[in-house]
Coordinates of C-alpha atoms and ligand atoms in Angstrom, one line a residue:
X1 CA 17.2 10.9 28.5
X2 CA 14.8 14.0 27.8
X3 CA 11.9 13.3 25.9
X4 CA 9.0 15.8 24.7
X5 CA 6.0 14.3 23.6
X6 CA 3.9 16.9 21.6
X7 CA -0.1 16.0 21.1
X8 CA -3.7 18.1 20.9
X9 CA -4.8 16.2 23.7
X10 CA -3.8 15.1 27.5
X11 CA -6.0 13.9 29.3
X12 CA -7.0 15.7 32.2
X13 CA -6.1 18.7 30.7
X14 CA -8.7 18.2 27.3
X15 CA -9.4 14.5 26.3
X16 CA -11.4 13.7 23.2
X17 CA -10.8 9.8 23.1
X18 CA -8.0 7.5 23.6
X19 CA -5.0 9.9 22.2
X20 CA -5.6 11.8 25.9
X21 CA -5.2 8.9 27.6
X22 CA -2.0 7.8 26.4
X23 CA -0.9 11.1 26.5
X24 CA -1.9 11.7 29.9
X25 CA 0.0 8.4 31.2
X26 CA 2.6 7.1 29.2
X27 CA 5.3 10.3 30.0
X28 CA 4.5 9.4 33.6
X29 CA 5.3 6.0 33.4
X30 CA 8.4 6.8 31.7
X31 CA 9.8 9.2 34.5
X32 CA 8.8 6.0 36.7
X33 CA 11.8 4.5 34.9
X34 CA 14.2 7.4 35.1
X35 CA 13.6 9.4 32.3
X36 CA 13.0 13.1 32.3
X37 CA 9.4 13.4 29.9
X38 CA 7.4 16.2 29.2
X39 CA 4.1 17.6 27.4
X40 CA 3.6 20.1 25.0
X41 CA 0.1 21.0 24.2
X42 CA -1.8 23.7 23.4
X43 CA -3.7 26.1 25.9
X44 CA -7.3 25.7 25.3
X45 CA -10.4 27.6 27.1
X46 CA -12.1 25.2 29.3
X47 CA -12.2 23.7 32.8
X48 CA -9.0 22.7 33.4
X49 CA -7.1 25.8 32.1
X50 CA -10.1 27.9 33.9
X51 CA -9.2 26.0 37.4
X52 CA -5.4 25.7 37.5
X53 CA -2.5 28.0 37.8
X54 CA 0.4 28.6 34.7
X55 CA 3.2 30.7 34.8
X56 CA 4.9 32.4 31.6
X57 CA 8.5 30.6 30.4
X58 CA 8.2 32.4 27.2
X59 CA 7.1 34.6 24.6
X60 CA 7.5 34.8 21.2
X61 CA 6.0 35.1 17.5
X62 CA 5.2 32.9 14.3
X63 CA 3.7 34.0 11.2
X64 CA 1.4 31.2 10.1
X65 CA -0.3 33.3 7.4
X66 CA 0.4 36.0 9.2
X67 CA 1.9 36.9 12.1
X68 CA 0.8 35.4 15.7
X69 CA 1.8 36.6 19.4
X70 CA 2.3 33.6 21.2
X71 CA 3.3 32.9 24.8
X72 CA 4.8 29.2 26.2
X73 CA 3.2 28.5 29.9
X74 CA 3.6 25.6 32.7
X75 CA 1.5 24.4 34.7
X76 CA 2.6 25.4 38.4
X77 CA 2.2 22.5 40.3
X78 CA 3.6 18.9 39.4
X79 CA 0.5 16.7 40.8
X80 CA 0.4 15.2 36.9
X81 CA 3.8 13.6 37.6
X82 CA 5.4 15.0 34.4
X83 CA 6.1 18.6 33.6
X84 CA 3.1 20.4 31.2
X85 CA 3.7 23.2 28.7
X86 CA 0.8 24.9 27.6
X87 CA 1.2 27.1 23.9
X88 CA -1.0 29.9 24.6
X89 CA -1.9 31.4 20.8
X90 CA -5.1 33.4 22.1
X91 CA -6.4 34.1 18.5
X92 CA -6.1 30.5 17.3
X93 CA -6.3 27.9 20.0
X94 CA -7.8 29.4 22.7
X95 CA -11.2 27.7 22.1
X96 CA -13.8 25.6 24.5
X97 CA -12.7 22.3 22.3
X98 CA -10.1 20.7 21.1
X99 CA -11.1 20.3 17.0
X100 CA -13.1 23.0 15.3
X101 CA -13.0 23.7 11.0
X102 CA -9.9 25.8 11.2
X103 CA -7.2 23.0 12.4
X104 CA -5.0 23.5 9.6
X105 CA -3.7 27.0 10.9
X106 CA -4.3 25.8 14.3
X107 CA -1.9 23.1 14.6
X108 CA 0.3 24.3 12.0
X109 CA 0.8 27.1 14.4
X110 CA 1.0 25.3 17.1
X111 CA 3.8 23.4 16.0
X112 CA 6.1 26.1 15.0
X113 CA 5.2 28.1 18.6
X114 CA 6.7 24.7 19.9
X115 CA 9.6 24.3 18.0
X116 CA 10.2 28.1 18.1
X117 CA 10.4 27.8 21.9
X118 CA 12.8 24.4 21.9
X119 CA 14.8 26.2 19.1
X120 CA 16.0 28.8 21.5
X121 CA 15.9 26.3 25.2
X122 CA 19.4 25.2 26.4
X123 CA 18.2 22.4 27.7
X124 CA 17.3 20.3 24.1
X125 CA 15.5 17.4 24.7
X126 CA 17.3 13.7 23.5
X127 CA 13.8 12.7 21.7
X128 CA 11.1 14.6 20.3
X129 CA 8.0 12.3 20.2
X130 CA 4.9 13.3 18.4
X131 CA 1.2 11.9 18.1
X132 CA -1.0 11.6 15.2
X133 CA -1.4 14.0 12.4
X134 CA -2.0 17.0 14.3
X135 CA 1.5 17.2 15.3
X136 CA 2.9 15.5 11.9
X137 CA 4.7 18.1 10.9
X138 CA 7.0 18.2 13.5
X139 CA 9.6 15.7 11.9
X140 CA 9.7 17.4 8.5
X141 CA 10.2 21.1 10.1
X142 CA 13.2 19.7 12.5
X143 CA 14.8 17.7 9.3
X144 CA 14.1 20.7 6.5
X145 CA 13.4 24.3 7.7
X146 CA 15.5 26.8 7.9
X147 CA 14.6 27.8 11.0
X148 CA 15.1 24.9 12.7
X149 CA 18.7 23.5 11.8
X150 CA 19.9 23.8 15.3
X151 CA 17.1 20.7 16.0
X152 CA 17.9 18.7 12.8
X153 CA 20.5 15.9 14.5
X154 CA 17.1 15.4 17.3
X155 CA 15.5 11.5 16.4
X156 CA 12.0 12.2 16.8
X157 CA 9.2 9.2 16.4
X158 CA 5.8 9.8 15.2
X159 CA 3.1 7.4 17.5
X160 CA -0.2 6.8 15.1
X161 CA -3.3 6.5 17.2
X162 CA -5.7 6.4 14.5
X163 CA -4.5 6.8 10.9
X164 CA -8.1 7.1 9.2
X165 CA -7.3 11.5 10.0
X166 CA -4.5 12.7 8.2
X167 CA -5.1 16.6 8.5
X168 CA -5.0 16.9 4.7
X169 CA -4.5 20.2 3.3
X170 CA -4.2 22.4 -0.1
X171 CA -1.1 22.2 -1.7
X172 CA -2.0 26.1 -2.3
X173 CA -1.4 26.3 1.7
X174 CA 2.0 25.6 1.4
X175 CA 3.4 29.1 1.9
X176 CA 2.0 28.9 5.3
X177 CA 5.3 26.3 6.7
X178 CA 8.0 28.2 7.4
X179 CA 10.6 28.1 4.5
X180 CA 12.4 25.2 3.2
X181 CA 14.2 24.1 0.4
X182 CA 12.1 23.2 -2.2
X183 CA 13.7 20.2 -3.2
X184 CA 12.1 18.9 0.0
X185 CA 8.5 19.4 -0.9
X186 CA 8.2 15.6 -1.7
X187 CA 8.0 15.0 1.8
X188 CA 5.1 17.2 2.6
X189 CA 2.8 15.8 -0.5
X190 CA 0.6 12.8 -0.8
X191 CA -2.1 11.8 -3.2
X192 CA -2.0 15.9 -4.2
X193 CA -2.1 17.5 -1.0
X194 CA -0.3 17.9 1.7
X195 CA -0.7 15.2 4.1
X196 CA 1.1 15.6 7.6
X197 CA 0.4 11.9 8.6
X198 CA 2.1 10.9 5.4
X199 CA 5.0 13.9 6.1
X200 CA 5.5 12.7 9.8
X201 CA 5.6 9.1 8.2
X202 CA 8.0 10.2 5.8
X203 CA 9.9 12.3 8.0
X204 CA 10.3 10.7 11.6
X205 CA 13.0 8.1 12.4
X206 CA 10.7 5.5 13.8
X207 CA 6.7 5.3 13.4
X208 CA 5.1 3.2 15.6
X209 CA 1.2 2.3 15.9
X210 CA -0.7 1.8 19.3
X211 CA -0.5 -2.1 19.0
X212 CA 1.1 -4.3 16.6
X213 CA -1.9 -5.6 14.4
X214 CA -2.9 -2.6 13.8
X215 CA 0.2 -1.6 12.1
X216 CA 0.3 -4.7 10.0
X217 CA -3.6 -4.0 9.5
X218 CA -2.6 -0.2 8.0
X219 CA -0.4 -1.8 5.8
X220 CA -3.4 -3.4 3.7
X221 CA -6.0 -0.6 4.7
X222 CA -4.7 3.1 5.7
X223 CA -7.0 5.5 4.1
X224 CA -4.6 5.9 0.9
X225 CA -1.2 5.3 3.0
X226 CA -0.9 1.6 2.9
X227 CA 2.0 1.5 0.0
X228 CA 3.8 4.2 2.3
X229 CA 3.9 2.3 5.4
X230 CA 4.8 -0.8 3.6
X231 CA 7.9 1.0 2.0
X232 CA 8.5 2.4 5.3
X233 CA 8.1 -0.6 7.0
X234 CA 11.9 -1.1 8.2
X235 CA 11.3 1.4 10.8
X236 CA 7.6 1.2 11.5
X237 CA 6.7 -1.2 14.9
X238 CA 3.8 -1.9 16.7
X239 CA 3.8 -1.5 21.0
X240 CA 0.2 -1.8 22.8
X241 CA -1.0 0.9 24.6
X242 CA -1.3 0.3 28.5
X243 CA -3.4 2.0 30.7
X244 CA -3.0 4.5 34.0
X245 CA -3.6 1.8 36.5
X246 CA -3.7 4.6 39.1
X247 CA -6.6 6.6 37.6
X248 CA -8.3 3.1 36.5
X249 CA -8.5 1.5 39.7
X250 CA -11.8 0.4 40.8
X251 CA -10.2 0.4 44.9
X252 CA -9.7 4.1 44.3
X253 CA -11.7 5.7 41.5
X254 CA -13.5 8.7 43.1
X255 CA -16.1 8.8 40.3
X256 CA -17.6 5.2 41.6
X257 CA -20.8 4.5 43.7
X258 CA -19.2 2.2 45.4
X259 CA -14.9 1.1 45.4
X260 CA -14.2 -2.3 45.6
X261 CA -10.9 -4.6 45.3
X262 CA -10.6 -7.9 43.6
X263 CA -12.3 -9.8 46.7
X264 CA -15.6 -7.9 46.6
X265 CA -16.4 -7.7 42.9
X266 CA -19.5 -8.6 43.4
X267 CA -20.5 -6.6 45.6
X268 CA -19.2 -3.6 44.5
X269 CA -20.1 -4.1 40.7
X270 CA -23.6 -4.9 42.2
X271 CA -23.8 -1.2 44.1
X272 CA -22.9 0.4 40.6
X273 CA -24.9 -1.8 38.8
X274 CA -27.7 -0.7 40.8
X275 CA -27.2 2.9 40.8
X276 CA -27.4 2.8 36.7
X277 CA -30.4 0.5 37.0
X278 CA -31.9 3.3 38.9
X279 CA -31.1 6.2 37.2
X280 CA -31.6 5.0 34.0
X281 CA -34.6 3.0 34.6
X282 CA -33.3 -0.4 33.8
X283 CA -34.0 -3.9 35.4
X284 CA -30.9 -5.3 37.5
X285 CA -31.8 -8.5 37.6
X286 CA -30.7 -8.9 33.8
X287 CA -26.9 -9.2 32.4
X288 CA -26.1 -5.1 31.6
X289 CA -24.9 -5.1 27.8
X290 CA -23.1 -1.3 27.6
X291 CA -21.3 0.6 25.2
X292 CA -19.0 3.8 25.7
X293 CA -17.3 5.5 22.7
X294 CA -17.6 7.7 19.8
X295 CA -20.9 7.3 17.7
X296 CA -18.6 6.5 14.5
X297 CA -18.7 4.0 11.6
X298 CA -14.8 2.7 12.7
X299 CA -16.8 1.8 16.1
X300 CA -19.7 -0.5 14.4
X301 CA -22.2 2.5 15.9
X302 CA -24.1 2.7 12.6
X303 CA -25.7 -1.1 13.1
X304 CA -26.2 -0.4 16.9
X305 CA -30.2 0.3 16.2
X306 CA -30.4 -2.5 14.5
X307 CA -28.5 -4.9 16.8
X308 CA -30.0 -3.4 19.9
X309 CA -34.0 -3.6 18.5
X310 CA -32.7 -7.6 17.5
X311 CA -31.2 -8.7 20.8
X312 CA -33.6 -6.4 23.3
X313 CA -36.6 -8.3 21.7
X314 CA -35.2 -11.9 21.7
X315 CA -33.1 -11.8 25.2
X316 CA -34.3 -10.6 28.8
X317 CA -31.1 -8.1 28.8
X318 CA -30.4 -4.7 29.2
X319 CA -28.7 -2.5 27.2
X320 CA -26.9 1.4 27.9
X321 CA -25.0 3.0 25.6
X322 CA -22.8 6.4 26.2
X323 CA -21.8 8.4 23.2
X324 CA -21.8 10.9 20.4
X325 CA -21.0 11.2 16.9
X326 CA -22.6 10.8 14.0
X327 CA -26.4 13.0 14.4
X328 CA -28.5 10.6 12.3
X329 CA -27.1 7.5 14.6
X330 CA -27.5 9.7 17.9
X331 CA -31.6 10.4 16.9
X332 CA -32.1 6.7 15.6
X333 CA -30.7 5.6 19.2
X334 CA -32.6 8.4 21.3
X335 CA -35.9 6.9 19.7
X336 CA -35.0 3.3 20.2
X337 CA -36.4 4.2 23.7
X338 CA -40.0 4.9 23.2
X339 CA -39.6 1.2 21.6
X340 CA -37.9 -0.4 24.5
X341 CA -38.2 1.8 27.4
X342 CA -37.0 -0.1 30.8
X343 CA -34.4 -2.5 28.8
X344 CA -32.6 0.3 26.8
X345 CA -31.5 3.8 27.6
X346 CA -28.7 6.0 26.2
X347 CA -26.8 9.1 27.1
X348 CA -26.0 11.2 24.2
X349 CA -22.7 13.0 25.3
X350 CA -19.4 13.4 26.7
X351 CA -19.5 12.2 30.3
X352 CA -15.9 10.9 32.3
X353 CA -18.1 10.5 35.7
X354 CA -20.6 8.5 33.9
X355 CA -18.3 6.2 31.6
X356 CA -16.3 5.0 35.0
X357 CA -19.8 4.0 36.5
X358 CA -20.2 2.0 33.7
X359 CA -17.2 0.1 33.0
X360 CA -17.9 -0.5 37.0
X361 CA -21.8 -1.4 36.9
X362 CA -22.0 -3.3 33.5
X363 CA -21.4 -6.7 32.8
X364 CA -20.3 -6.8 29.2
X365 CA -19.1 -4.1 27.0
X366 CA -19.6 -3.9 23.5
X367 CA -17.2 -3.0 21.2
X368 CA -17.8 -4.3 17.9
X369 CA -15.1 -1.9 16.2
X370 CA -14.4 -2.1 12.2
X371 CA -11.0 -0.6 13.3
X372 CA -9.8 -0.3 16.4
X373 CA -5.7 0.8 16.5
X374 CA -5.8 0.0 20.5
X375 CA -8.8 0.3 22.8
X376 CA -8.4 1.3 25.7
X377 CA -12.2 0.7 26.9
X378 CA -11.7 -3.2 26.6
X379 CA -8.6 -2.8 28.8
X380 CA -10.5 -0.7 31.5
X381 CA -13.6 -3.2 31.3
X382 CA -11.0 -6.1 32.4
X383 CA -10.0 -3.7 34.8
X384 CA -13.3 -3.4 36.5
X385 CA -14.3 -6.7 36.3
X386 CA -16.2 -5.4 32.5
X387 CA -16.6 -9.1 30.2
X388 CA -15.4 -7.3 26.7
X389 CA -17.5 -8.5 23.8
X390 CA -15.4 -7.7 20.5
X391 CA -14.4 -7.7 17.2
X392 CA -11.2 -9.5 16.2
X393 CA -9.9 -6.1 15.0
X394 CA -6.8 -4.4 15.6
X395 CA -5.6 -4.1 19.4
X396 CA -9.0 -5.7 20.3
X397 CA -7.4 -8.8 18.9
X398 CA -3.8 -8.4 20.7
X399 CA -5.7 -7.8 24.5
X400 CA -9.2 -10.2 24.2
X401 CA -8.7 -14.0 24.2
X402 CA -11.9 -15.6 23.7
X403 CA -13.6 -17.7 26.3
X404 CA -13.9 -20.7 23.9
X405 CA -9.9 -20.6 24.2
X406 CA -9.5 -20.8 27.2
X407 CA -9.6 -16.9 27.5
X408 CA -11.9 -14.4 28.8
X409 CA -13.4 -12.6 26.5
X410 CA -16.3 -12.9 23.9
X411 CA -15.0 -12.3 20.1
X412 CA -16.5 -12.1 16.8
X413 CA -14.7 -12.6 13.5
X414 CA -16.7 -10.3 11.3
X415 CA -18.7 -6.8 12.4
X416 CA -22.5 -7.3 10.9
X417 CA -25.7 -7.3 12.6
X418 CA -25.8 -11.4 12.7
X419 CA -22.5 -12.1 14.2
X420 CA -22.4 -9.1 17.2
X421 CA -26.2 -10.4 18.0
X422 CA -24.6 -14.0 18.6
X423 CA -21.7 -12.8 20.4
X424 CA -24.4 -11.3 22.7
X425 CA -26.2 -14.4 22.8
X426 CA -23.3 -16.3 23.9
X427 CA -22.7 -13.6 26.6
X428 CA -26.4 -14.1 27.8
X429 CA -25.6 -18.1 28.0
X430 CA -22.4 -17.2 30.1
X431 CA -24.3 -14.9 32.2
X432 CA -27.2 -18.0 33.4
X433 CA -23.9 -20.2 34.5
X434 CA -22.7 -17.7 37.2
X435 CA -19.9 -19.9 38.4
X436 CA -18.2 -19.4 35.5
X437 CA -18.8 -16.1 35.1
X438 CA -17.8 -15.3 38.5
X439 CA -14.4 -17.0 38.0
X440 CA -13.7 -14.9 34.5
X441 CA -15.1 -11.4 36.5
X442 CA -12.3 -12.1 39.2
X443 CA -9.5 -13.5 36.4
X444 CA -10.0 -10.6 34.5
X445 CA -9.7 -7.9 37.2
X446 CA -5.7 -9.2 37.9
X447 CA -4.7 -9.0 34.2
X448 CA -1.8 -6.4 34.1
X449 CA -2.7 -3.7 31.6
X450 CA -0.7 -0.9 32.7
X451 CA 2.0 1.3 31.3
X452 CA 4.9 -1.0 32.8
X453 CA 5.8 -2.7 29.9
X454 CA 5.1 -0.7 27.1
X455 CA 6.9 2.6 28.8
X456 CA 9.9 0.4 28.3
X457 CA 9.4 -0.5 25.2
X458 CA 9.2 2.9 24.1
X459 CA 12.0 3.5 26.1
X460 CA 14.2 1.1 24.3
X461 CA 12.7 2.6 20.8
X462 CA 13.9 5.7 22.2
X463 CA 17.6 4.2 23.0
X464 CA 17.6 2.8 19.1
X465 CA 17.8 6.1 17.6
X466 CA 19.8 8.5 20.4
Ligands
ADP1 P1 -10.8 6.2 20.5 O1 -10.9 5.9 19.3 O2 -12.0 7.4 21.0 O3 -9.8 7.3 21.0 P2 -10.0 4.7 22.5 O4 -10.5 3.0 23.5 O5 -8.7 5.1 22.4 O6 -11.2 5.0 21.5 O7 -10.5 6.1 23.8 C1 -11.8 6.1 24.2 C2 -11.5 7.1 25.7 O8 -12.9 7.8 25.6 C3 -11.8 5.6 27.0 O9 -11.3 6.8 28.1 C4 -13.5 6.2 26.7 O10 -14.2 6.1 28.1 C5 -13.7 7.6 26.7 N1 -15.0 7.9 25.7 C6 -15.1 8.1 24.6 N2 -16.1 8.3 24.0 C7 -16.8 8.7 25.7 C8 -18.3 9.6 26.3 N3 -19.2 9.7 25.4 N4 -17.9 9.7 27.4 C9 -17.2 9.6 28.2 N5 -16.2 9.3 27.7 C10 -15.6 8.4 26.7

């Protein structure tokens, strides 16, 4: 079975969030199951593309407003575990960051170029698998654009990693798309805009979210798409993400200060915590609560300044935060260091290496998300023996069971300052009971959240439509 994934992000080539981790791991696990999975993504100007060698496999042109030349490049070595193809459109895509203010034209050109290449290739995929709104117009183009009529028989799958972002653009820009019969316009339109995510939901043969709970939540609240998802529910499902257990393995993770198997979790975590506390001026004898992620409302980040002030004033704990996002929140979080130096610190920015050390060195990982399609951080935390403190939403609900229910994490039902502070307090009490705390650590490291089971579920989904 030949599967072609299309995505704006893919780890380790270009990562902004969880989308990259998923697209970087799922194809590898599918190939282990005997599939022939590959990834097509844009060719950005970043450290990965500068360091690695690529060869040209195709050249062509696309018209998106005007004509652009493009090259299709493939990665020369096969170290990723799947074939990687990159669409090089220097004027549009060769930027240091993945996203910009011109994404309508950039990702439209990316999608048209990718389909142009697939359309002329003798080896057609059995399934085209699109990820999020950046590739959400592909199911429409495959089904309805005249230039791609030769691909119309190929089943398409759309995975929604985050329905908040839909890629809306004005109906005035409709001429940017390749020609299609006017009668098909309704597939593109939602609420008086062209909506690539809505178009993907309407036109893909199957649609899935990255956890079962998130699909149910979206039918009630999906930034305007709830009725569409309810109408299309017959082809919609939820498949929980996995983690790349080769990359996220405390025994071999090359970013860690000290590697550790389950049997040495105490000493291994202690060494990583010691490094973090020394680097960020924190007291290693206190329980360390950490946060890693985007500083946006979805993650509950606007509540952090008040939450941290409260818990740091009332408990002997340390808090360390790694993230970037809303500039007002960033500023408040920096300012908090003046009040709670020695028990609080933050790194505002993106730092892959530090994130791994935090997963390893922290005692607790905070995730008070208002929306969490799947959430990978809690699964990385579990694998590294760090207890997740999470809201009962989306994928967090599907992966974390509260200690009070015989589980291994701390859950709170609502996202507000009081509930999160109470959850932290429960963490402090659990930390005082070191025998139970250590038992939970050893237990959570053994939970299998690797892609093995979910990769198989995707294969079954494809089989149902081929
Ligand atoms: P998102 O909604 O951001 O995609 P996920 O939980 O699905 O959330 O995935 C987040 C991924 O991004 C994780 O691998 C996490 O470690 C990483 N990440 C987020 N912010 C940062 C940061 N500032 N530095 C390093 N890694 C980060």
